[in-house]
Short mmCIF file of C-alpha atoms in Angstrom, two decimals:
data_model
loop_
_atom_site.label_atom_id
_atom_site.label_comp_id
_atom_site.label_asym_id
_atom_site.label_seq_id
_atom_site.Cartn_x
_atom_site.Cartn_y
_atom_site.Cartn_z
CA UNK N 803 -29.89 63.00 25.26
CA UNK N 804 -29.72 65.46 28.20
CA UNK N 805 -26.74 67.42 28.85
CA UNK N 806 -25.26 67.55 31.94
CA UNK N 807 -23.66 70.02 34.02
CA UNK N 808 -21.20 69.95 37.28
CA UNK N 809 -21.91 72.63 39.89
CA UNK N 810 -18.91 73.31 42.39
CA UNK N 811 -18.62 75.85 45.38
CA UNK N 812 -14.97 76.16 46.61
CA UNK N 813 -13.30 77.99 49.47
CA UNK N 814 -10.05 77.87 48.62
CA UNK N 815 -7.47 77.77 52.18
CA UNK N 816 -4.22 77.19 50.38
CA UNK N 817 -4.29 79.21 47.00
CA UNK N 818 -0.79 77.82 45.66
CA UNK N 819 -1.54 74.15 46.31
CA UNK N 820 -5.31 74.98 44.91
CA UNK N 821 -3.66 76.62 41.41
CA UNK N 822 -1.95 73.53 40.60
CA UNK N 823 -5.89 71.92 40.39
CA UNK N 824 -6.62 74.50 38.51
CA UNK N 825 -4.23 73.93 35.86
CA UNK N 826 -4.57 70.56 35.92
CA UNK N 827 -8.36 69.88 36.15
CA UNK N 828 -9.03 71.70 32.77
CA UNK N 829 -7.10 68.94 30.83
CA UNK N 830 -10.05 66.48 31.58
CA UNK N 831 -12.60 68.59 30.94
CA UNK N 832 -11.50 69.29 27.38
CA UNK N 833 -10.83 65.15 26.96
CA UNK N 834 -13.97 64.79 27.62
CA UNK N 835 -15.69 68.19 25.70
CA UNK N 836 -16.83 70.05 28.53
CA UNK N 837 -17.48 73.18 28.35
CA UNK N 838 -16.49 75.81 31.76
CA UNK N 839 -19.58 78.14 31.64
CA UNK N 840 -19.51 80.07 34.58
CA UNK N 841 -16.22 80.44 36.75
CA UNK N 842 -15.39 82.45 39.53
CA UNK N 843 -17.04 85.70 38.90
CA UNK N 844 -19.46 87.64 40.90
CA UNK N 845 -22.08 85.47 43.09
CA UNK N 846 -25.27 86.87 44.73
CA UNK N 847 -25.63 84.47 47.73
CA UNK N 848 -29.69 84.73 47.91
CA UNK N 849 -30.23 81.36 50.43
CA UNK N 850 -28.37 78.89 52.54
CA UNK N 851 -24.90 78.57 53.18
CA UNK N 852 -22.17 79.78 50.51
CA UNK N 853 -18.93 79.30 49.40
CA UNK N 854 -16.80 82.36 47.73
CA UNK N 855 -16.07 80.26 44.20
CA UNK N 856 -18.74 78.98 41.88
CA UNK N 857 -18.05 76.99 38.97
CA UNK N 858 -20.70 75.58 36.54
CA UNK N 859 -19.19 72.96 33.90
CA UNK N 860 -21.62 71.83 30.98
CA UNK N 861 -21.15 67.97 29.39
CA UNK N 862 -23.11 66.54 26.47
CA UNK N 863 -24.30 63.96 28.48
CA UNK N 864 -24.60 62.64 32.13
CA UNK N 865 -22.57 59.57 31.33
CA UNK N 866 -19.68 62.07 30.53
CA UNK N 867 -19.97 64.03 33.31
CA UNK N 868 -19.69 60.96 35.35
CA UNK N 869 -16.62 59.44 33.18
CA UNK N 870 -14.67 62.70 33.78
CA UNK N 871 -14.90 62.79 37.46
CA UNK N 872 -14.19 59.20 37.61
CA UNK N 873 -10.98 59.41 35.07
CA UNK N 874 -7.61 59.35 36.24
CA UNK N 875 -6.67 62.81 35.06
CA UNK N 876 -9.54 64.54 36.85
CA UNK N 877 -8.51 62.24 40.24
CA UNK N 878 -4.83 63.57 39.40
CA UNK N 879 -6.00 66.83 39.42
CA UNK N 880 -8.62 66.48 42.62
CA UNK N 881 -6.08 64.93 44.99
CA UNK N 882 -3.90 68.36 44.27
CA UNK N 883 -6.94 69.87 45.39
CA UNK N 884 -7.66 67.72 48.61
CA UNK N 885 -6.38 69.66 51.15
CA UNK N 886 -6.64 73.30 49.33
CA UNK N 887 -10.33 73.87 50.46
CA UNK N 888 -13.25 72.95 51.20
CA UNK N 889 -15.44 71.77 48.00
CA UNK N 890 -18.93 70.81 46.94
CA UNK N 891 -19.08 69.31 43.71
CA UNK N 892 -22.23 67.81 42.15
CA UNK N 893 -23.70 66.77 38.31
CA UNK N 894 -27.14 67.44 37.34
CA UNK N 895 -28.80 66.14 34.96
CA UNK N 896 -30.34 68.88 32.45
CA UNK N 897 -33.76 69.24 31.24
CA UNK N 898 -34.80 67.79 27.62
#
């Protein structure tokens, strides 16, 4: 089985509203054993258009990826961020 992995780019517009996602999204990422590997630190933007936060999210599986999105703790958590930025958000499949 393949893992999985959720790429985001975020510009945040309303940091206070943005922090409550923050705090809230984690809780279904551990329900569902994901694992936050790369977070906010320094980006080198080498093509296309580019967002200021970066955040790469591993899952065993694509079927978990998928179930954590979809779960009602990680929809609690994105409708806090609706409204605090502009996101991309998108799971790949990894390579066997």
């Amino acid at each position: 089985m393949s893992k999985a992995y959720w790429i985001a780019s975020v510009k945040i517009t309303d940091p206070e509203r943005y922090q409550q996602y923050a705090e809230l999204g984690p809780k279904a990422f551990q329900k569902y054993g994901a694992r936050i590997l790369a977070r906010a630190g320094e980006t080198k933007f080498m093509e296309g258009e580019a967002r200021p936060r970066n955040v790469v999210v591993e899952f065993d599986s694509l079927e978990l990826a998928e179930a954590c999105y979809n779960s009602e703790e990680y929809q609690a958590a994105k409708n806090l961020r609706e409204g605090a930025g502009e996101a991309t958000i998108l799971i790949v499949e990894g390579v066997q």
